[in-house]
Short mmCIF file of C-alpha atoms in Angstrom, two decimals:
data_model
loop_
_atom_site.label_atom_id
_atom_site.label_comp_id
_atom_site.label_asym_id
_atom_site.label_seq_id
_atom_site.Cartn_x
_atom_site.Cartn_y
_atom_site.Cartn_z
CA MET A 1 10.35 -14.72 -10.17
CA ASN A 2 13.41 -16.98 -9.79
CA LYS A 3 15.20 -14.92 -12.43
CA MET A 4 14.70 -11.83 -10.31
CA ALA A 5 15.91 -13.61 -7.23
CA ARG A 6 19.11 -14.53 -9.06
CA THR A 7 19.50 -10.98 -10.34
CA PHE A 8 19.48 -9.21 -7.04
CA ASN A 9 21.19 -9.58 -3.70
CA LYS A 10 18.44 -9.55 -1.12
CA GLY A 11 20.65 -8.30 1.68
CA ARG A 12 19.44 -5.28 3.59
CA ASN A 13 22.69 -3.54 4.54
CA MET A 14 21.74 0.01 5.42
CA ALA A 15 23.75 3.01 4.34
CA SER A 16 25.93 4.48 7.08
CA GLY A 17 24.19 7.85 6.75
CA LEU A 18 21.06 6.36 8.33
CA ALA A 19 22.64 5.64 11.71
CA LEU A 20 20.26 8.03 13.46
CA TRP A 21 17.35 5.96 12.20
CA SER A 22 18.65 2.58 13.33
CA SER A 23 15.85 1.90 15.79
CA LEU A 24 13.26 2.90 13.22
CA LEU A 25 14.86 0.69 10.59
CA HIS A 26 14.89 -2.19 13.04
CA LEU A 27 11.17 -1.71 13.63
CA LEU A 28 10.41 -1.74 9.91
CA VAL A 29 12.55 -4.82 9.33
CA LEU A 30 10.57 -6.56 12.06
CA VAL A 31 7.34 -5.57 10.35
CA MET A 32 8.63 -6.93 7.05
CA CYS A 33 9.81 -10.20 8.53
CA VAL A 34 6.62 -10.90 10.46
CA GLN A 35 4.08 -9.73 7.91
CA GLY A 36 5.83 -10.19 4.59
CA THR A 37 6.12 -6.51 3.75
CA GLY A 38 8.28 -6.07 0.71
CA GLY A 39 6.27 -5.61 -2.41
CA ARG A 40 3.09 -6.60 -4.19
CA LYS A 41 3.61 -10.02 -5.75
CA MET A 42 3.59 -10.14 -9.54
CA SER A 43 1.49 -13.24 -10.12
CA GLU A 44 2.43 -15.72 -12.80
CA THR A 45 -1.22 -15.87 -13.85
CA GLN A 46 -2.99 -13.10 -15.72
CA ASP A 47 -6.02 -13.19 -13.43
CA GLY A 48 -4.16 -12.82 -10.14
CA ASP A 49 -1.83 -10.22 -11.55
CA GLY A 50 -4.69 -8.16 -12.88
CA HIS A 51 -6.44 -8.16 -9.53
CA GLU A 52 -3.32 -7.19 -7.63
CA THR A 53 -2.46 -4.40 -10.03
CA THR A 54 -5.98 -3.03 -10.19
CA HIS A 55 -6.46 -3.19 -6.44
CA THR A 56 -3.24 -1.38 -5.64
CA GLU A 57 -3.77 1.23 -8.30
CA HIS A 58 -7.36 2.18 -7.65
CA ALA A 59 -7.66 1.60 -3.95
CA HIS A 60 -4.99 4.15 -3.16
CA ALA A 61 -4.23 6.37 -6.15
CA HIS A 62 -6.82 9.10 -6.64
CA HIS A 63 -6.40 9.65 -10.36
CA PRO A 64 -8.73 9.35 -13.37
CA SER A 65 -9.38 5.81 -14.52
CA SER A 66 -12.07 3.84 -16.28
CA HIS A 67 -12.32 0.67 -14.23
CA MET A 68 -15.76 1.05 -12.72
CA HIS A 69 -16.69 -2.43 -13.96
CA HIS A 70 -14.29 -3.90 -11.39
CA HIS A 71 -16.41 -2.70 -8.46
CA MET A 72 -17.72 -6.19 -7.71
CA ASP A 73 -14.21 -7.62 -7.37
CA PRO A 74 -13.81 -8.76 -3.72
CA SER A 75 -10.42 -7.04 -3.57
CA PHE A 76 -12.25 -3.70 -3.60
CA MET A 77 -14.12 -4.57 -0.42
CA ILE A 78 -11.84 -2.54 1.82
CA PHE A 79 -13.84 0.70 1.74
CA PHE A 80 -16.32 1.91 4.35
CA THR A 81 -17.67 5.12 5.91
CA LEU A 82 -17.11 6.75 9.29
CA GLU A 83 -20.60 5.63 10.28
CA ASP A 84 -19.48 2.01 9.81
CA LEU A 85 -16.61 2.42 12.29
CA LYS A 86 -18.48 1.33 15.41
CA GLU A 87 -18.20 -1.60 17.79
CA GLY A 88 -20.49 -4.43 16.76
CA LYS A 89 -20.70 -3.45 13.08
CA THR A 90 -20.21 -6.32 10.60
CA ARG A 91 -19.17 -6.08 6.96
CA ALA A 92 -17.35 -8.11 4.31
CA ILE A 93 -13.65 -7.16 4.11
CA TYR A 94 -10.85 -8.34 1.83
CA PHE A 95 -7.50 -9.01 3.53
CA PRO A 96 -4.94 -10.56 1.14
CA LYS A 97 -2.72 -13.14 2.81
CA ILE A 98 0.94 -12.34 2.26
CA ASN A 99 3.58 -15.05 1.82
CA PRO A 100 6.97 -13.48 2.77
CA SER A 101 8.92 -16.08 0.82
CA LYS A 102 7.14 -15.14 -2.42
CA SER A 103 7.11 -11.36 -1.97
CA PRO A 104 9.66 -9.10 -3.67
CA HIS A 105 12.24 -7.68 -1.27
CA LEU A 106 13.44 -4.17 -0.60
CA LEU A 107 16.75 -3.41 -2.25
CA PRO A 108 19.48 -1.32 -0.68
CA ARG A 109 19.53 2.16 -2.19
CA GLU A 110 22.88 1.61 -3.90
CA GLU A 111 21.37 -1.27 -5.87
CA ALA A 112 17.96 0.30 -6.54
CA ASP A 113 19.52 3.52 -7.83
CA GLN A 114 21.43 1.59 -10.50
CA ILE A 115 18.22 0.33 -12.10
CA PRO A 116 16.18 2.78 -14.23
CA PHE A 117 12.68 3.47 -12.88
CA SER A 118 10.91 5.12 -15.78
CA SER A 119 8.21 4.16 -18.27
CA LYS A 120 10.51 5.45 -21.00
CA GLN A 121 12.87 2.62 -20.10
CA LEU A 122 10.18 -0.07 -20.00
CA LEU A 123 11.51 -2.09 -22.93
CA HIS A 124 14.99 -2.05 -21.44
CA LEU A 125 13.58 -3.12 -18.06
CA LEU A 126 11.58 -5.98 -19.57
CA HIS A 127 14.74 -7.24 -21.24
CA PHE A 128 16.67 -6.80 -17.98
CA PHE A 129 14.11 -8.91 -16.06
CA SER A 130 13.59 -11.35 -18.97
CA PHE A 131 9.86 -10.64 -19.37
CA SER A 132 8.08 -10.63 -22.73
CA GLN A 133 6.16 -7.49 -23.72
CA ASP A 134 2.79 -9.26 -23.64
CA SER A 135 3.31 -10.96 -20.27
CA PRO A 136 1.22 -10.20 -17.14
CA GLN A 137 4.42 -9.02 -15.43
CA ALA A 138 5.05 -6.49 -18.20
CA LYS A 139 1.53 -5.08 -17.77
CA ALA A 140 2.01 -4.86 -14.00
CA MET A 141 5.32 -3.03 -14.39
CA GLU A 142 3.82 -0.62 -16.91
CA ASP A 143 0.87 0.15 -14.60
CA THR A 144 3.15 0.74 -11.62
CA LEU A 145 5.47 3.06 -13.54
CA ARG A 146 2.48 4.99 -14.91
CA GLN A 147 0.97 5.45 -11.46
CA CYS A 148 4.30 6.61 -10.09
CA GLU A 149 4.67 9.20 -12.86
CA ILE A 150 1.18 10.71 -12.71
CA GLU A 151 1.10 14.18 -11.16
CA PRO A 152 -0.27 14.27 -7.59
CA ILE A 153 -3.75 15.62 -6.97
CA LYS A 154 -4.21 19.06 -5.41
CA GLY A 155 -2.96 19.08 -1.81
CA GLU A 156 -1.04 15.82 -2.17
CA ILE A 157 2.67 15.06 -2.23
CA LYS A 158 3.83 11.66 -3.41
CA SER A 159 6.87 9.58 -4.21
CA CYS A 160 7.47 6.01 -5.27
CA ALA A 161 10.15 4.60 -2.99
CA THR A 162 12.37 1.94 -4.49
CA SER A 163 14.42 1.44 -1.32
CA LEU A 164 13.95 1.72 2.43
CA GLU A 165 16.24 4.73 2.51
CA SER A 166 14.21 6.62 -0.09
CA MET A 167 11.00 5.84 1.82
CA LEU A 168 12.49 7.25 5.02
CA ASP A 169 13.81 10.32 3.19
CA PHE A 170 10.35 11.08 1.82
CA THR A 171 8.70 10.58 5.21
CA ARG A 172 11.28 12.77 6.93
CA GLY A 173 10.63 15.47 4.32
CA VAL A 174 6.91 15.43 5.19
CA PHE A 175 7.31 15.51 8.97
CA GLY A 176 10.41 17.70 9.20
CA LEU A 177 14.06 16.82 9.71
CA ASP A 178 13.87 17.01 13.51
CA THR A 179 10.65 15.01 13.96
CA PRO A 180 11.08 11.34 14.86
CA PHE A 181 8.43 9.03 13.46
CA SER A 182 7.14 5.49 13.83
CA VAL A 183 5.24 2.99 11.72
CA VAL A 184 1.92 1.22 12.18
CA ALA A 185 0.61 -1.66 10.10
CA THR A 186 -2.20 -4.19 10.04
CA THR A 187 -1.38 -7.28 12.11
CA HIS A 188 -2.94 -10.71 11.62
CA LEU A 189 -3.28 -12.28 15.08
CA THR A 190 -4.30 -15.70 13.71
CA ASN A 191 -3.33 -17.81 10.70
CA SER A 192 -6.53 -17.80 8.68
CA THR A 193 -6.15 -18.57 4.98
CA THR A 194 -9.44 -16.84 4.05
CA ASN A 195 -8.99 -13.65 2.03
CA PHE A 196 -12.59 -12.46 1.98
CA GLN A 197 -15.17 -12.88 4.72
CA ASN A 198 -17.44 -11.01 7.13
CA TYR A 199 -15.65 -9.27 10.00
CA THR A 200 -17.16 -7.73 13.12
CA ILE A 201 -15.61 -4.80 14.99
CA LEU A 202 -14.94 -6.33 18.41
CA GLU A 203 -14.25 -3.16 20.40
CA GLU A 204 -14.44 0.59 20.00
CA PRO A 205 -11.87 1.65 17.36
CA LYS A 206 -8.89 3.56 18.71
CA GLU A 207 -7.97 6.75 16.89
CA ILE A 208 -4.26 7.48 16.43
CA LEU A 209 -4.15 11.25 16.91
CA ALA A 210 -1.64 12.16 14.22
CA PRO A 211 -1.36 15.73 12.87
CA LYS A 212 0.22 14.31 9.70
CA MET A 213 0.57 10.87 8.19
CA VAL A 214 2.37 9.20 5.30
CA ALA A 215 0.76 6.14 3.74
CA CYS A 216 2.95 3.75 1.76
CA HIS A 217 1.28 1.14 -0.46
CA THR A 218 3.02 -1.78 -2.12
CA MET A 219 2.99 -1.85 -5.92
CA PRO A 220 3.43 -4.83 -8.30
CA TYR A 221 7.07 -4.84 -9.42
CA PRO A 222 10.03 -7.27 -9.60
CA TYR A 223 11.48 -5.71 -6.42
CA ALA A 224 9.70 -3.85 -3.64
CA VAL A 225 8.23 -0.48 -4.62
CA PHE A 226 6.09 1.62 -2.29
CA TYR A 227 3.70 4.33 -3.46
CA CYS A 228 4.04 6.83 -0.59
CA HIS A 229 1.86 9.90 -0.28
CA SER A 230 0.63 12.51 2.17
CA GLN A 231 -2.33 14.85 1.85
CA LYS A 232 -2.92 18.28 3.34
CA SER A 233 -6.61 17.50 3.81
CA VAL A 234 -7.78 16.12 7.16
CA ASN A 235 -7.32 12.38 7.63
CA LYS A 236 -8.01 10.16 10.61
CA VAL A 237 -6.02 7.01 11.46
CA PHE A 238 -7.53 4.17 13.49
CA LYS A 239 -6.60 0.80 14.92
CA VAL A 240 -9.55 -1.58 14.64
CA LEU A 241 -9.81 -5.03 16.25
CA LEU A 242 -11.76 -7.32 13.91
CA GLY A 243 -13.14 -10.82 14.32
CA GLY A 244 -13.82 -12.96 11.24
CA GLU A 245 -16.52 -15.58 10.70
CA ASP A 246 -13.89 -18.33 10.73
CA GLY A 247 -12.35 -17.11 14.00
CA ASP A 248 -9.73 -14.93 12.33
CA ARG A 249 -8.51 -11.98 14.41
CA VAL A 250 -7.01 -8.89 12.79
CA GLU A 251 -5.70 -5.69 14.37
CA ALA A 252 -6.29 -3.56 11.31
CA VAL A 253 -5.06 -0.09 10.46
CA ALA A 254 -7.67 2.09 8.79
CA VAL A 255 -7.51 5.61 7.39
CA CYS A 256 -10.48 7.91 6.81
CA HIS A 257 -10.11 10.68 4.23
CA LEU A 258 -12.49 13.47 5.23
CA ASP A 259 -12.11 15.50 2.01
CA THR A 260 -12.47 13.56 -1.24
CA SER A 261 -13.44 16.54 -3.39
CA GLN A 262 -10.25 16.31 -5.49
CA TRP A 263 -10.56 12.59 -6.19
CA SER A 264 -11.50 11.22 -9.57
CA PRO A 265 -15.22 10.36 -9.93
CA ASN A 266 -14.02 6.97 -11.21
CA HIS A 267 -12.26 6.11 -7.95
CA ALA A 268 -13.29 2.59 -6.92
CA SER A 269 -14.46 3.68 -3.47
CA PHE A 270 -17.33 5.74 -4.91
CA SER A 271 -18.64 2.70 -6.76
CA VAL A 272 -18.41 0.50 -3.66
CA LEU A 273 -19.97 3.08 -1.30
CA ARG A 274 -22.37 4.54 -3.88
CA THR A 275 -21.24 8.09 -3.29
CA LYS A 276 -19.30 10.77 -5.18
CA PRO A 277 -16.31 13.10 -4.67
CA GLY A 278 -16.74 15.43 -1.70
CA ALA A 279 -20.06 13.91 -0.62
CA SER A 280 -18.72 12.02 2.39
CA ALA A 281 -15.59 10.74 4.05
CA VAL A 282 -14.06 7.59 2.57
CA CYS A 283 -12.31 5.10 4.84
CA HIS A 284 -10.32 2.01 3.94
CA PHE A 285 -8.44 -0.78 5.66
CA PHE A 286 -4.78 -1.39 4.93
CA PRO A 287 -3.44 -4.83 4.00
CA ALA A 288 -0.57 -6.11 6.11
CA ASP A 289 2.09 -5.19 3.55
CA ASN A 290 1.18 -1.48 3.57
CA LEU A 291 2.62 1.01 6.05
CA VAL A 292 1.40 4.16 7.77
CA TRP A 293 4.02 6.50 9.20
CA VAL A 294 3.09 8.93 11.99
CA PRO A 295 5.10 11.27 14.24
CA ALA A 296 6.61 9.35 17.16
CA SER A 297 4.93 11.70 19.67
CA THR A 298 1.53 10.60 18.36
CA SER A 299 -0.82 9.07 20.90
CA MET A 300 -1.41 5.41 20.01
#
């Protein structure tokens, strides 16, 4: 990762054309600084890299895959049903702990746009970042590029944002040019180092009444890449206060997808919840480095 750090300037100078969004940008920068939002770390070990890649890909991308054998991986323990979303309920949940100093950073658009972002250019990119073709990083990059290039499912619009500006442009396109919007994200209120443990819902979950939402998920890549998507089907957004066995406190963001009929039968959630496409709503918690954008007029 040091080679990447030397390759890129990590400054976050915003383009002058985004002046109208200065307050929104400031909010996102605060989120990134506090919670380490920037990008899914590309682990130096094959094991960690595989888990990160698989989790990001199959927890949030609803496309055909053949990774059902991963359903016992703790990193898949983010899924639940609407019936589970009640005060006093306890379940095992995976919350990866993010280290900001080791996470890839967002690039300014002028830098990101100079770097190809295409699977056709993978060999060139591996040479650019000094990764061998059989390295864990190469596999992670290939998986991310493939997910970004797959066609969206019916009723979905998607884009992989390689800069903050491109993320905001996509979000503005979903909500409308004249609609201001804000961001919500999972917040860790304590400094627990435990990734996987039982959590209890401490109070009645609070629904964020949003007519539309854009979810942006970090992807494993040398610099920050967000898989952003929005679905026409009905979704519900919640803030959930959780208490862990070790005293951890998390104000988690959760999204419930009420219509899963277009999802792949191999989606990891169906294995975890023992259900199938269209049979029931599927909910999942967001790690702290993922973002949910909602109209600013939304009741929070």
